[in-house]
XYZ file of C-alpha atoms in Angstrom:
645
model
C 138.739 -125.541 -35.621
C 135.620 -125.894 -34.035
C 134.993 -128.872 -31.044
C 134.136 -131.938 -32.730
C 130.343 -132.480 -32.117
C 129.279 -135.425 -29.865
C 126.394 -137.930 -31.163
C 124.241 -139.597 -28.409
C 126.391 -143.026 -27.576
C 129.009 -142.864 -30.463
C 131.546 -145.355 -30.262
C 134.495 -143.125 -31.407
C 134.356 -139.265 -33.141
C 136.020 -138.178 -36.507
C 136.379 -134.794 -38.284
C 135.653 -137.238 -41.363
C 134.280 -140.572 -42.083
C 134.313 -142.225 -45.325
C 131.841 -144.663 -45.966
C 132.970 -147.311 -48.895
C 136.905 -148.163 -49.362
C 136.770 -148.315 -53.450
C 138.962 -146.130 -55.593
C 136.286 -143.252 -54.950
C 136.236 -143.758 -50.738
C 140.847 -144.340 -50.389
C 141.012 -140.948 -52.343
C 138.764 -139.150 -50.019
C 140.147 -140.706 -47.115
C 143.732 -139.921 -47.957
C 142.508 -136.584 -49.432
C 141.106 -135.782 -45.875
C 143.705 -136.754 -43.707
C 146.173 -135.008 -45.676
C 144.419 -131.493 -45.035
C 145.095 -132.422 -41.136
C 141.235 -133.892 -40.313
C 140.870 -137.500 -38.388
C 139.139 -139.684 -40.798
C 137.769 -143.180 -41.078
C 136.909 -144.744 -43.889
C 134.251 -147.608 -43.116
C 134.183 -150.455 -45.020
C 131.622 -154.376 -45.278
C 135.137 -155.911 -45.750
C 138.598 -154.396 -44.697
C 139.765 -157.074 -47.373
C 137.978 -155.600 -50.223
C 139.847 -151.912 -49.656
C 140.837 -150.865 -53.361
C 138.922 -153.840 -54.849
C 139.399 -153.280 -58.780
C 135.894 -154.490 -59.416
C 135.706 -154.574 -63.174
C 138.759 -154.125 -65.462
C 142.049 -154.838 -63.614
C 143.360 -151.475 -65.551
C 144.816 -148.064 -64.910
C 144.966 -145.216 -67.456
C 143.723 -144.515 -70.844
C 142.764 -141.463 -72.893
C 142.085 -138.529 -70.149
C 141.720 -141.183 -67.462
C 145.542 -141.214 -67.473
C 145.930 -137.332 -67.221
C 143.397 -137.742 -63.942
C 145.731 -140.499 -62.681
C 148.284 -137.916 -62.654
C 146.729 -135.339 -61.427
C 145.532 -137.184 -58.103
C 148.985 -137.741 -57.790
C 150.075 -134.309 -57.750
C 147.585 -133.342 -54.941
C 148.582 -136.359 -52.933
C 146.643 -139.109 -53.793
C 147.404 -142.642 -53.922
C 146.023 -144.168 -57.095
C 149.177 -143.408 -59.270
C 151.147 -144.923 -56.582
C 149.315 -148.018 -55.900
C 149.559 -148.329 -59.760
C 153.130 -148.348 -60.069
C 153.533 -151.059 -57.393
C 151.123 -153.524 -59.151
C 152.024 -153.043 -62.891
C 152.148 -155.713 -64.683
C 151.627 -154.053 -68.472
C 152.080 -151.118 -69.836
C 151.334 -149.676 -72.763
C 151.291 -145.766 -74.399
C 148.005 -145.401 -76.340
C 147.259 -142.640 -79.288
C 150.872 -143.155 -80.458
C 149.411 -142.729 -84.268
C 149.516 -138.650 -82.653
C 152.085 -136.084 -81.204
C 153.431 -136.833 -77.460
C 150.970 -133.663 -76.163
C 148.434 -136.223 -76.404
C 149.702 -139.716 -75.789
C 147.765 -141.413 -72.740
C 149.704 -143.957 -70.742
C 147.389 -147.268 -69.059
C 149.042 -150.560 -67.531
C 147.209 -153.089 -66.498
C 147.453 -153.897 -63.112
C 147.972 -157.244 -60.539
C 144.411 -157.406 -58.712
C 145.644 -158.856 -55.410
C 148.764 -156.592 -55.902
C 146.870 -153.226 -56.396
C 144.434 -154.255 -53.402
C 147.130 -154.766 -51.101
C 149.510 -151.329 -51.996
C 146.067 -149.451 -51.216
C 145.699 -150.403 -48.123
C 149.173 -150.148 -47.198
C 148.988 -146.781 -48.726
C 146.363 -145.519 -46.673
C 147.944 -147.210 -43.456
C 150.753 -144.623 -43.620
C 148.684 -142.185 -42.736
C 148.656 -141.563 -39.414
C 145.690 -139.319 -39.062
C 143.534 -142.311 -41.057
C 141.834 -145.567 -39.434
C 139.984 -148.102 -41.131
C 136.994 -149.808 -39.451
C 135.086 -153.228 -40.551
C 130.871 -152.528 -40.999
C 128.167 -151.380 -43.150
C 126.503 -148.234 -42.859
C 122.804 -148.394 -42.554
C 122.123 -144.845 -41.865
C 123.291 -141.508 -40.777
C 122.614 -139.406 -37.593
C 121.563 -136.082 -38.131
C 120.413 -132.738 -36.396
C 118.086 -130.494 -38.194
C 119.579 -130.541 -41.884
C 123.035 -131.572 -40.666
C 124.818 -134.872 -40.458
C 126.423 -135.786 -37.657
C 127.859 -139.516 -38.305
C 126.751 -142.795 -38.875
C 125.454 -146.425 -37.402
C 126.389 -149.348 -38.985
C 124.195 -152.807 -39.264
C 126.005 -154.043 -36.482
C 124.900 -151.525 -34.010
C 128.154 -149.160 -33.997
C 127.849 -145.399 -33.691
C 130.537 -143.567 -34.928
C 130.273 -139.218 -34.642
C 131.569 -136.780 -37.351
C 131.733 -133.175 -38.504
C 131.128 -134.817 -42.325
C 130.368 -137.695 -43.806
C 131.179 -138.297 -47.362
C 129.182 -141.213 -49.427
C 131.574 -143.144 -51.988
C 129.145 -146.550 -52.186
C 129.738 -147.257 -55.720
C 127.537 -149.502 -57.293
C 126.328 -150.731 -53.919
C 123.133 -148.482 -53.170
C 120.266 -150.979 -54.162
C 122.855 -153.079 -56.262
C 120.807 -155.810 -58.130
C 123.211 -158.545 -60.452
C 121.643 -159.965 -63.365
C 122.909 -162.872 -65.605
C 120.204 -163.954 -68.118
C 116.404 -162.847 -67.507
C 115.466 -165.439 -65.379
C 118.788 -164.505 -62.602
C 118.595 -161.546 -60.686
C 120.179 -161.320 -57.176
C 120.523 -158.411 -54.555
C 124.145 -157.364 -54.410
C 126.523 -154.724 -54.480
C 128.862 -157.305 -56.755
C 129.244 -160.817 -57.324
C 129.567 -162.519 -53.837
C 128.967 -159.235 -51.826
C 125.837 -157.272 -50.306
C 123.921 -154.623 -51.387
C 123.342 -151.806 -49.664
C 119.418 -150.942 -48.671
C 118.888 -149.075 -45.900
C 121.263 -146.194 -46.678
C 119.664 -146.074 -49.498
C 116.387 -145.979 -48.339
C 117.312 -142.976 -45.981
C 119.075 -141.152 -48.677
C 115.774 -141.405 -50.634
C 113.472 -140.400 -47.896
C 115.395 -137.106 -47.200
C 113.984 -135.734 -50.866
C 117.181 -136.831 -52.844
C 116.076 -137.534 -56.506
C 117.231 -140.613 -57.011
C 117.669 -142.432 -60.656
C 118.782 -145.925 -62.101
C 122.154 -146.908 -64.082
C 123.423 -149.995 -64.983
C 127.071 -151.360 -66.203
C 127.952 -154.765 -66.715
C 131.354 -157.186 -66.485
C 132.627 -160.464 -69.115
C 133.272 -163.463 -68.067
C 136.633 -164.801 -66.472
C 138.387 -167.889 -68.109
C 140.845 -170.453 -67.010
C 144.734 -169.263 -68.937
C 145.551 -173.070 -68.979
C 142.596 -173.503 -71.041
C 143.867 -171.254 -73.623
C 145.275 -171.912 -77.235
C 147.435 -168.982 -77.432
C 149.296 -170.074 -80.486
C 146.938 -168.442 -82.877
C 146.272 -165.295 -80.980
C 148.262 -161.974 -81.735
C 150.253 -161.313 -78.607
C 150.640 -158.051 -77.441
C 153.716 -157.184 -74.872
C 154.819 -154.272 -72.428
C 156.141 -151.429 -73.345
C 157.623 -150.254 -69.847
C 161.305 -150.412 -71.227
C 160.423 -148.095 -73.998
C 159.029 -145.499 -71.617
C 160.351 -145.988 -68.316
C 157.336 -144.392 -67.558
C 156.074 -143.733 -63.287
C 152.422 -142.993 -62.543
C 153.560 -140.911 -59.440
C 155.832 -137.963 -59.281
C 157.277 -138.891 -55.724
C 159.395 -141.511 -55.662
C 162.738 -141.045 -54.392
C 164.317 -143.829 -56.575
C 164.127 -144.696 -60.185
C 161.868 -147.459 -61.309
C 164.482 -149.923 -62.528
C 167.523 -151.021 -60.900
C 170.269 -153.568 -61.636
C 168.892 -156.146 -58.930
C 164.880 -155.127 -59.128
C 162.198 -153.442 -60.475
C 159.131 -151.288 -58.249
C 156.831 -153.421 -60.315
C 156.256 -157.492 -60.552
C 157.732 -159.024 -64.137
C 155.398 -157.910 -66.740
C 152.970 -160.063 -68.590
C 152.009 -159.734 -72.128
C 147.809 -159.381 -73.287
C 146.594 -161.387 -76.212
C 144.209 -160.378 -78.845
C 141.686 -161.888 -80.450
C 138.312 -161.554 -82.038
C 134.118 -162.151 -82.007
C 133.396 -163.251 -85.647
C 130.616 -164.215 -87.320
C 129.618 -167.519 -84.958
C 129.699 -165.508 -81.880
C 127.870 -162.904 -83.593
C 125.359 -165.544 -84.712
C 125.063 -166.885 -81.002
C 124.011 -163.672 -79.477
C 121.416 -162.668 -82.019
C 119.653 -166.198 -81.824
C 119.778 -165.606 -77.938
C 119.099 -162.107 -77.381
C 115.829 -162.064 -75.765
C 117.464 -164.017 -73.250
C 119.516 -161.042 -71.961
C 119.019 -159.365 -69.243
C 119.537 -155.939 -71.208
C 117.030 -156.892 -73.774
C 114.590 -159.524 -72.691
C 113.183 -156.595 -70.205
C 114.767 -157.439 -67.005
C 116.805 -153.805 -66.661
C 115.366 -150.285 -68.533
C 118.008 -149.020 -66.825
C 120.731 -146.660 -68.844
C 124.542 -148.321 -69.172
C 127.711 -146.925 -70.362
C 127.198 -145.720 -74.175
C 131.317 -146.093 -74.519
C 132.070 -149.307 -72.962
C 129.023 -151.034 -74.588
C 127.771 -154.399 -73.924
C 129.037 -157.543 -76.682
C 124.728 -157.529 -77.194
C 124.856 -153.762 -78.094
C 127.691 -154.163 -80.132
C 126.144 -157.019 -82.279
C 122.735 -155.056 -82.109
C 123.744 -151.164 -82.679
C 126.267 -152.329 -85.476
C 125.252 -155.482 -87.362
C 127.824 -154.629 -90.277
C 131.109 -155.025 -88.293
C 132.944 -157.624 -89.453
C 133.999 -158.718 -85.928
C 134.433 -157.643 -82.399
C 138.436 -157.120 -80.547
C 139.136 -159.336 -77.300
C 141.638 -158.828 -75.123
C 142.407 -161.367 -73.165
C 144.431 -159.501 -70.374
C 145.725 -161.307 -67.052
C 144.100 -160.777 -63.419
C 147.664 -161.154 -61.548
C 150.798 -163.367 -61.074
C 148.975 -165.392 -58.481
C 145.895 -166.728 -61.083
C 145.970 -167.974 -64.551
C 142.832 -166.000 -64.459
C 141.967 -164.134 -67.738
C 140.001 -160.893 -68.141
C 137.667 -161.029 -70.849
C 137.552 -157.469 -72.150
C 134.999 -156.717 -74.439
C 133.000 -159.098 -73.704
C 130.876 -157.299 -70.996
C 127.614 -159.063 -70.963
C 123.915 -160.265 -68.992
C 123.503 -163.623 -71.463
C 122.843 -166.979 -69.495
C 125.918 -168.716 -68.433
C 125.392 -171.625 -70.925
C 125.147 -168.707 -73.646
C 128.338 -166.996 -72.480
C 130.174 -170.107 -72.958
C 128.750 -170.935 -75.826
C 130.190 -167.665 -77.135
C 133.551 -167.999 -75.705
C 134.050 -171.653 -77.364
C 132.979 -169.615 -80.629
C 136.544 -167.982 -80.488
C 139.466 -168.056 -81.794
C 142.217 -169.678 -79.502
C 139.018 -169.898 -76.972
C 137.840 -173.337 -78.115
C 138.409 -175.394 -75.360
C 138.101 -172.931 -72.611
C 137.038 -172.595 -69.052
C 134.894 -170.307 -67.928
C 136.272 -169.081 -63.945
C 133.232 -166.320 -63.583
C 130.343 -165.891 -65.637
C 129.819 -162.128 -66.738
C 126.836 -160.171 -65.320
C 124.504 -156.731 -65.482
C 124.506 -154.562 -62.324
C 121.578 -151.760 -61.781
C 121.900 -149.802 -59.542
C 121.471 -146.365 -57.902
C 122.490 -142.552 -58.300
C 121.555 -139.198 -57.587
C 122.019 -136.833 -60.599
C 124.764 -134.667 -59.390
C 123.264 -131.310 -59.783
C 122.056 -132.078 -56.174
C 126.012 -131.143 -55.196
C 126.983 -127.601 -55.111
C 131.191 -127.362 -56.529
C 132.896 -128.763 -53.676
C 130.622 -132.085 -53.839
C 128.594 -131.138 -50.724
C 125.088 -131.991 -51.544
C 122.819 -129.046 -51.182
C 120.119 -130.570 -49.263
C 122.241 -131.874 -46.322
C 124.950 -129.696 -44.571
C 128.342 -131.673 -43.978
C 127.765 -134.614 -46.323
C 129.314 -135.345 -49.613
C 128.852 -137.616 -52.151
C 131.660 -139.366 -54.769
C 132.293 -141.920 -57.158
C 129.389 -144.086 -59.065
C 126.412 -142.475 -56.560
C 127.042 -139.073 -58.403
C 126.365 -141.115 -61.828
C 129.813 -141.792 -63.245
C 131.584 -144.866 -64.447
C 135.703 -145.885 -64.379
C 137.863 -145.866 -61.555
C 139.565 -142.864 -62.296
C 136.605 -140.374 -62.224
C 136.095 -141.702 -58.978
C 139.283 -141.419 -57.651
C 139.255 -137.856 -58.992
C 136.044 -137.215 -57.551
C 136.973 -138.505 -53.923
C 139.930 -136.535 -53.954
C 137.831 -133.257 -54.410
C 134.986 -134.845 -51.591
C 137.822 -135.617 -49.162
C 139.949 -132.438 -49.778
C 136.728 -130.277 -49.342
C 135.393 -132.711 -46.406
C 138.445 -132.199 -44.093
C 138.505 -128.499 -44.825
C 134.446 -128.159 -44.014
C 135.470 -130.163 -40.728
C 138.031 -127.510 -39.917
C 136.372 -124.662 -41.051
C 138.018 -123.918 -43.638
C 136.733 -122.793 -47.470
C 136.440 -124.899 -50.302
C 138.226 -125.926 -52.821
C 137.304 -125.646 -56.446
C 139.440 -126.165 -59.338
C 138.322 -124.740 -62.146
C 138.361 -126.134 -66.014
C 141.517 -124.419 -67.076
C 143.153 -126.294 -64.404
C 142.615 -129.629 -64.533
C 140.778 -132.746 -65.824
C 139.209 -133.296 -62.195
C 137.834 -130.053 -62.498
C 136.285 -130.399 -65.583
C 134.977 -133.571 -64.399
C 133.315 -131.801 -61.165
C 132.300 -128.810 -63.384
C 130.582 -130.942 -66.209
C 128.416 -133.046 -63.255
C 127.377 -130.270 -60.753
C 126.183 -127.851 -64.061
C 125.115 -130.344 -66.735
C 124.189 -133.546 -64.842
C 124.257 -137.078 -66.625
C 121.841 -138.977 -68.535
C 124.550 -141.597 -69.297
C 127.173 -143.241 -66.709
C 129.733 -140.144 -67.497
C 132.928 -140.980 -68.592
C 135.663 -138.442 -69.529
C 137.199 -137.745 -72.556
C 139.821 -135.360 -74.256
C 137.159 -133.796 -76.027
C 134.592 -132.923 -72.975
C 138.161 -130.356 -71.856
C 138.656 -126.847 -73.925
C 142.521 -127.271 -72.666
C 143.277 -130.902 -73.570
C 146.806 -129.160 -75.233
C 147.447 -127.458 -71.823
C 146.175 -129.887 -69.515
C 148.590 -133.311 -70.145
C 149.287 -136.254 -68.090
C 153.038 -135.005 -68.703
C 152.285 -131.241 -66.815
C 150.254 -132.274 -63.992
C 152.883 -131.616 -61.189
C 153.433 -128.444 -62.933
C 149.977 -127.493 -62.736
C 148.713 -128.755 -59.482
C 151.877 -128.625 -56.625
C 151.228 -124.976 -56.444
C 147.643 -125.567 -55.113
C 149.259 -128.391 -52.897
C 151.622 -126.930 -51.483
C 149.180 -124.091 -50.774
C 146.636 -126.279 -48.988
C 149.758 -128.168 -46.943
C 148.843 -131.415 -48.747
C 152.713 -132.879 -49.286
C 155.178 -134.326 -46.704
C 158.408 -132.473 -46.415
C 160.097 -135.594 -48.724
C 157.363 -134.565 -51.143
C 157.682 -131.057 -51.547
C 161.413 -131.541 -51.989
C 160.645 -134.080 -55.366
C 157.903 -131.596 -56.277
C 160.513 -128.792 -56.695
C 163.433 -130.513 -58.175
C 161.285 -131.875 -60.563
C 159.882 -128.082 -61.513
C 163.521 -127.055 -61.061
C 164.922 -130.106 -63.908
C 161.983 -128.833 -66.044
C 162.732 -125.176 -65.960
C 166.772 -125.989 -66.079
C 165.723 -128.074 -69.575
C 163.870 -125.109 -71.034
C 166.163 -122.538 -70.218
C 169.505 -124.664 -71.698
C 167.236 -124.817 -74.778
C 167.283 -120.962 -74.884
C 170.913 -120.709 -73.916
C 172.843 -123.288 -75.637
C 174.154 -122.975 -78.857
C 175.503 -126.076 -81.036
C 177.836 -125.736 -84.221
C 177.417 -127.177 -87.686
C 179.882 -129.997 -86.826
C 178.481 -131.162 -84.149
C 175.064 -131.720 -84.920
C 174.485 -131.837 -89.028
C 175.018 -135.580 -88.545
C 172.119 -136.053 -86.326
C 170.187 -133.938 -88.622
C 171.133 -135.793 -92.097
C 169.596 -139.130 -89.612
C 166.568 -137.627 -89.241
C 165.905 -135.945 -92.292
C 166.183 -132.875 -91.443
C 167.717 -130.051 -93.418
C 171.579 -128.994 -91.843
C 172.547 -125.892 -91.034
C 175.133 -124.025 -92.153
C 175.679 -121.407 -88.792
C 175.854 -121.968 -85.172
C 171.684 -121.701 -84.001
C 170.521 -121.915 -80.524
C 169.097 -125.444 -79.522
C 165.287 -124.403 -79.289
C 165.121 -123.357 -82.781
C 166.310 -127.283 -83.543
C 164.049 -128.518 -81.270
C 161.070 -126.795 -83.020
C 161.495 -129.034 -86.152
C 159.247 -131.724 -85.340
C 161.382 -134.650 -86.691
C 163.724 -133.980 -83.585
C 163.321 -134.362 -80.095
C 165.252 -132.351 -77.367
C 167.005 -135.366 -75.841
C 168.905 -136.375 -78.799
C 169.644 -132.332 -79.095
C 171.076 -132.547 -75.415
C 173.133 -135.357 -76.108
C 174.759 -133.530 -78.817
C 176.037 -130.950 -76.318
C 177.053 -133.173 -73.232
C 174.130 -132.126 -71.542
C 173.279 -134.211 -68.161
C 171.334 -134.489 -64.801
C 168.152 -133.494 -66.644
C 165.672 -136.338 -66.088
C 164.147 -137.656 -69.069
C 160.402 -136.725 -67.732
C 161.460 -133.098 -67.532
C 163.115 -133.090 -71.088
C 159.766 -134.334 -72.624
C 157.451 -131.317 -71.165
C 160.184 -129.163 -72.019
C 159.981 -130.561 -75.304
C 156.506 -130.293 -75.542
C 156.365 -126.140 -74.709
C 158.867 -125.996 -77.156
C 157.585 -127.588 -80.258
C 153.706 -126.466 -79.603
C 154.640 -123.007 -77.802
C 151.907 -121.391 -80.704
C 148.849 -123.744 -79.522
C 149.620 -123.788 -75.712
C 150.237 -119.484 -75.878
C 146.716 -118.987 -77.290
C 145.211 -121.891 -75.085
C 145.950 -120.129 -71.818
C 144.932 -116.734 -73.099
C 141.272 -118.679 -72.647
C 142.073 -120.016 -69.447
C 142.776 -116.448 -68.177
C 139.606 -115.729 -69.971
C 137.844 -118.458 -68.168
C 139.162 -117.585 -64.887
C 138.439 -114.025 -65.078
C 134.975 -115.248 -65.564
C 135.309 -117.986 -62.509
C 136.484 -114.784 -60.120
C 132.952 -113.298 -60.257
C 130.958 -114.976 -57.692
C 127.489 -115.715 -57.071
C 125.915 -115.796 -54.140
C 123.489 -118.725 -53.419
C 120.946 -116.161 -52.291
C 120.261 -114.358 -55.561
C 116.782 -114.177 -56.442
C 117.110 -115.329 -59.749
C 112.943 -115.072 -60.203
C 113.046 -111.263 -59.900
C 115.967 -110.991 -62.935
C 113.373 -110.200 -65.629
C 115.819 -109.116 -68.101
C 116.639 -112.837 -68.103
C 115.229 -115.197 -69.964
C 112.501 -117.387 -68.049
C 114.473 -120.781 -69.310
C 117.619 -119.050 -67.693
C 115.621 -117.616 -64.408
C 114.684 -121.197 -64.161
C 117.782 -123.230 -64.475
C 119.573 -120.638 -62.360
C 117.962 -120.797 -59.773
C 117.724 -124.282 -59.699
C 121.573 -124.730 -59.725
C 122.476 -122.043 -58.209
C 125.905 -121.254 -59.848
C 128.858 -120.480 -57.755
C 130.847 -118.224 -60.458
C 129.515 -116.719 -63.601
C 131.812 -119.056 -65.420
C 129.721 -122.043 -64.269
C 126.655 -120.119 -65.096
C 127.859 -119.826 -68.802
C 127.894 -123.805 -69.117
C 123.800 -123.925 -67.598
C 122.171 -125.436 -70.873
C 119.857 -122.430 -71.941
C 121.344 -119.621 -70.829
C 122.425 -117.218 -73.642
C 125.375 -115.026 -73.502
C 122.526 -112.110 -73.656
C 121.370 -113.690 -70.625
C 124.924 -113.998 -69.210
C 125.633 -110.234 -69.993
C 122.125 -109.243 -68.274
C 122.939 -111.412 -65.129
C 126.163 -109.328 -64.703
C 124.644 -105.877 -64.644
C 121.649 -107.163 -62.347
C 124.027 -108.538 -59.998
C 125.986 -105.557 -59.812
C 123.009 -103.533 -59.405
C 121.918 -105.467 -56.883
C 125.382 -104.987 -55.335
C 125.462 -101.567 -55.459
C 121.777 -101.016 -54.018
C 123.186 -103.010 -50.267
C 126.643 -101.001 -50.616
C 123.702 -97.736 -50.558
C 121.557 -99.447 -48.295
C 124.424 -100.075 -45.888
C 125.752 -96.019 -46.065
């Protein structure tokens, strides 16, 4: 590794510093010091580190799978999770187990506080109180940063996780609009201002937040209640923990809480749409673009006037508040209005109103400014993650700093990038979707946006990933040793599957239970655990089978019963990486290709694709395009190897 370079006057000097301690800025921080760099991640408020902003919620359809999957390259978000959950519930149960999608709900304070003491362990890692108003460069390369208060800190990169900070402006009603990066905190200008003034294009989202109530205001006798399902599942976010989740004297988790669920009718509905012009969304006081899949309660009433009602959950902030989340109720009304509508609901009557709910605008830069690793292309050393690169939920940032921090400490050292392709992983369809396509919506990912959402499960992520982990030196002895039993239990489950045979005696019983025809010969277990109205662990029971955990028995499972769909899955993802090993230089002179189209010359060269893989995703360029592109590059390939002789 090369000498660390020395800004005029800094105070201290890093490989890498983080700037912003959200769910974007811990990932890249841990991410970093992991590959062996010296990080710090700078933050306004060393209180506010892992500040669930929105939502106090983990999880969901693909979100969960990304959870996961930061986990298995040694981030902290799945552990932070477990330590803080107070609900739980498995979503898309209606469907096979390849697709279920985990989420809990999660303590605020509690969730804060693991962070923090998460990213304390490592040693490599400090944390530093300020706000950073610009960054120091030479030439086209950053060099560190200076905070408001006049500190100077040196680095080899810098990566940008500011979330909805840059330019932040909070609106509630049309005639409220404050500066501010959320409710009682700063905006951030000057950074901003800098990042503009070096050519970045720079664009406008918004997203929005309900109101808070007061619990002890609530009638919950007419409200549907709707409880954990931990016990069910036993279910960790993390891979590495040592001990089991539940034991006779405690739990890794506070007690759980239950949600309640209840509805905007007709009254609300009625509210709104005599008030509408009053929003901040539609009396003209943001144009800016929000979330189309976690709309506003004003879209919702607008875009689909023939809905009968609206859900509510009313979900809990934490053991230490009777604070209620309002979800689905994100809105920019007037505070009288939003109370107005609360009192409109069932069970909410009578309530209190804690927070009133609010619009946020702020900025971005469309992400095709970042080459694969999330380095921008315009500034050597510096990376961007999170809500600046025009995304929304705390998982795609969390998956997003991982890849900024991973890549970050390995630019400080020297080292190559790392890139994980589609086949892979959520994350790097995530990375892969903004670098290529862009956004012209706060992107949010889902099932559908991966062409491996059979392959790529929340249940197979360790499976997956602790290969390129271990690879890149990013677990702790204790972690590689969980890593590989759990691979170990998993492979142990599939091959007693293969193995073991059970007799009509001892398991026609089990099969009569479950409606399942009997069988009149001794069969191996895997052609039981095929039928779909079984599932392996019942099978293993039959035969005294133990010391399998119940985690590895499902993915076993799971290869079993859908071995047809996941065989002809991966034969695309070999496809796809095939395609991912040719490279493309940067310096191909895409204008000179005139057997490409001029739509394809164009966007190519604007991108600049890394792989021909990512080139085949470009909007507008053809696979007669793709197929030219190949021969011109090796042509052009072939004409240096001559040149060269």
């Amino acid at each position: 590794m090369g000498a660390i370079r020395r800004s005029p006057s800094s105070e201290r000097e890093f490989d890498v510093i983080v700037v912003g301690a959200g769910h974007a800025g811990t990932e890249a921080a841990v991410a970093a010091a992991r590959t062996g760099a010296s990080v710090a991640i700078i933050t306004s408020a060393l209180e506010s580190i892992g500040q669930m902003s929105c939502n106090p919620a983990i999880g969901g359809v693909a979100k969960s799978t990304v959870v996961r999957e930061v986990d298995a390259l040694g981030g902290i978000m799945g552990r932070a999770t477990d330590l803080a959950m107070l609900q739980f519930r498995m979503l898309n149960r209606s469907k096979g187990p390849a697709v279920w999608a985990p989420r809990a709900q999660c303590d605020r304070g509690l969730y804060r506080r693991a962070v923090r003491t998460l990213l304390e362990t490592q040693p490599r890692l400090e944390t530093i109180q300020g706000t950073v108003a610009r960054l120091s460069l030479e030439g086209d390369t950053v060099t560190g940063v200076e905070t408001i208060e006049g500190r100077r800190f040196g680095a080899r990169t810098v990566v940008i996780t500011t979330g909805t900070f840059l330019r932040g402006r909070i609106h509630i009603g049309t005639t409220t609009s404050v500066s501010g990066g959320r409710a009682g905190e700063s905006a951030t200008t000057h950074l901003a201002e800098q990042l503009e003034n070096f050519g970045f294009v720079v664009e406008r989202f918004k997203t929005g937040t309900p109101p808070r109530i007061d619990g002890r205001s609530v009638d919950f006798s007419s409200l549907a209640v709707q409880a954990s399902e931990i016990d069910d599942f036993d279910y960790s976010w993390s891979h590495f923990w040592a001990e089991p989740r539940k034991t006779p004297n405690a739990t890794r988790h506070p007690a759980q809480l239950p949600c309640w669920i209840t509805y905007l009718e007709d009254a609300g509905k009625q509210i709104i749409q005599e008030n509408i012009k009053l929003s901040a969304m539609y009396g003209g006081a943001i144009a800016s673009r929000g979330p189309r899949y976690c709309p506003s309660v004003e879209d919702k009433v607008v875009k689909f006037p023939l809905a009968a009602r609206h859900q509510i959950f009313l979900e809990p902030e934490g053991h230490d508040t009777s604070e209620l989340y309002v979800n689905g109720l994100s809105t920019s009304l007037p505070a009288d209005v939003q109370l107005d509508i609360l009192h409109s609901i069932e069970g909410l009557q009578d309530v209190r109103m804690t927070r009133a709910g609010y619009a946020i605008e702020y900025d971005y830069y469309p992400p095709t400014q970042l080459d694969s690793s999330l380095q921008t292309k315009a500034v050597d050393g510096l990376f961007f993650a999170g809500q600046i690169n025009g995304t929304t939920g705390y998982e795609e940032a969390a998956g997003q700093g991982l890849i900024a921090g991973l890549n970050a400490g390995r630019r400080a050292q020297d080292l190559e990038p790392v890139v994980l392709g589609r086949e892979t992983s959520y994350i790097g369809v995530l990375v892969d979707d903004l670098v290529t396509r862009g956004v012209d919506e706060p992107y949010r990912l889902f099932t559908s946006r991966s062409e491996f959402r059979l392959t790529v499960r929340q249940d197979n992520a360790l499976r997956r990933l602790s290969e390129i982990a271990q690879s890149l030196q990013l677990y702790s002895a204790a972690e590689s040793a969980v890593a590989e039993l759990r691979l170990e239990n998993e492979d142990a489950a599939l091959r007693l599957a293969r193995e073991a045979s059970v007799r009509p005696e001892q398991v026609n019983d089990l099969l009569a239970a479950n409606e399942s025809s009997p069988i009149p010969h001794s069969v191996k277990l895997i052609e039981l655990a095929r039928r779909p109205e079984l599932n392996l662990a019942d099978l293993f029971e039959v035969v005294g089978a133990e010391g399998i955990s119940h985690d590895a028995i499902l993915t076993a499972e799971l290869e079993i019963k859908y071995a047809g769909y996941f065989d002809r899955e991966r034969l695309q993802a070999d496809k796809l990486k095939r395609l991912g090993d040719f490279r493309l230089s940067s310096e191909i002179p895409y204008d000179d290709f005139t057997s490409l189209s001029f739509e394809a010359r164009q966007k190519l060269g604007s991108l600049k694709p890394s792989t021909l893989a990512q080139a085949s995703r470009v909007p507008g360029v053809s696979p007669s395009d793709l197929q030219n592109l190949v021969l011109e590059v090796e042509r052009r390939r072939e004409n240096k190897k001559v040149v060269a002789e």
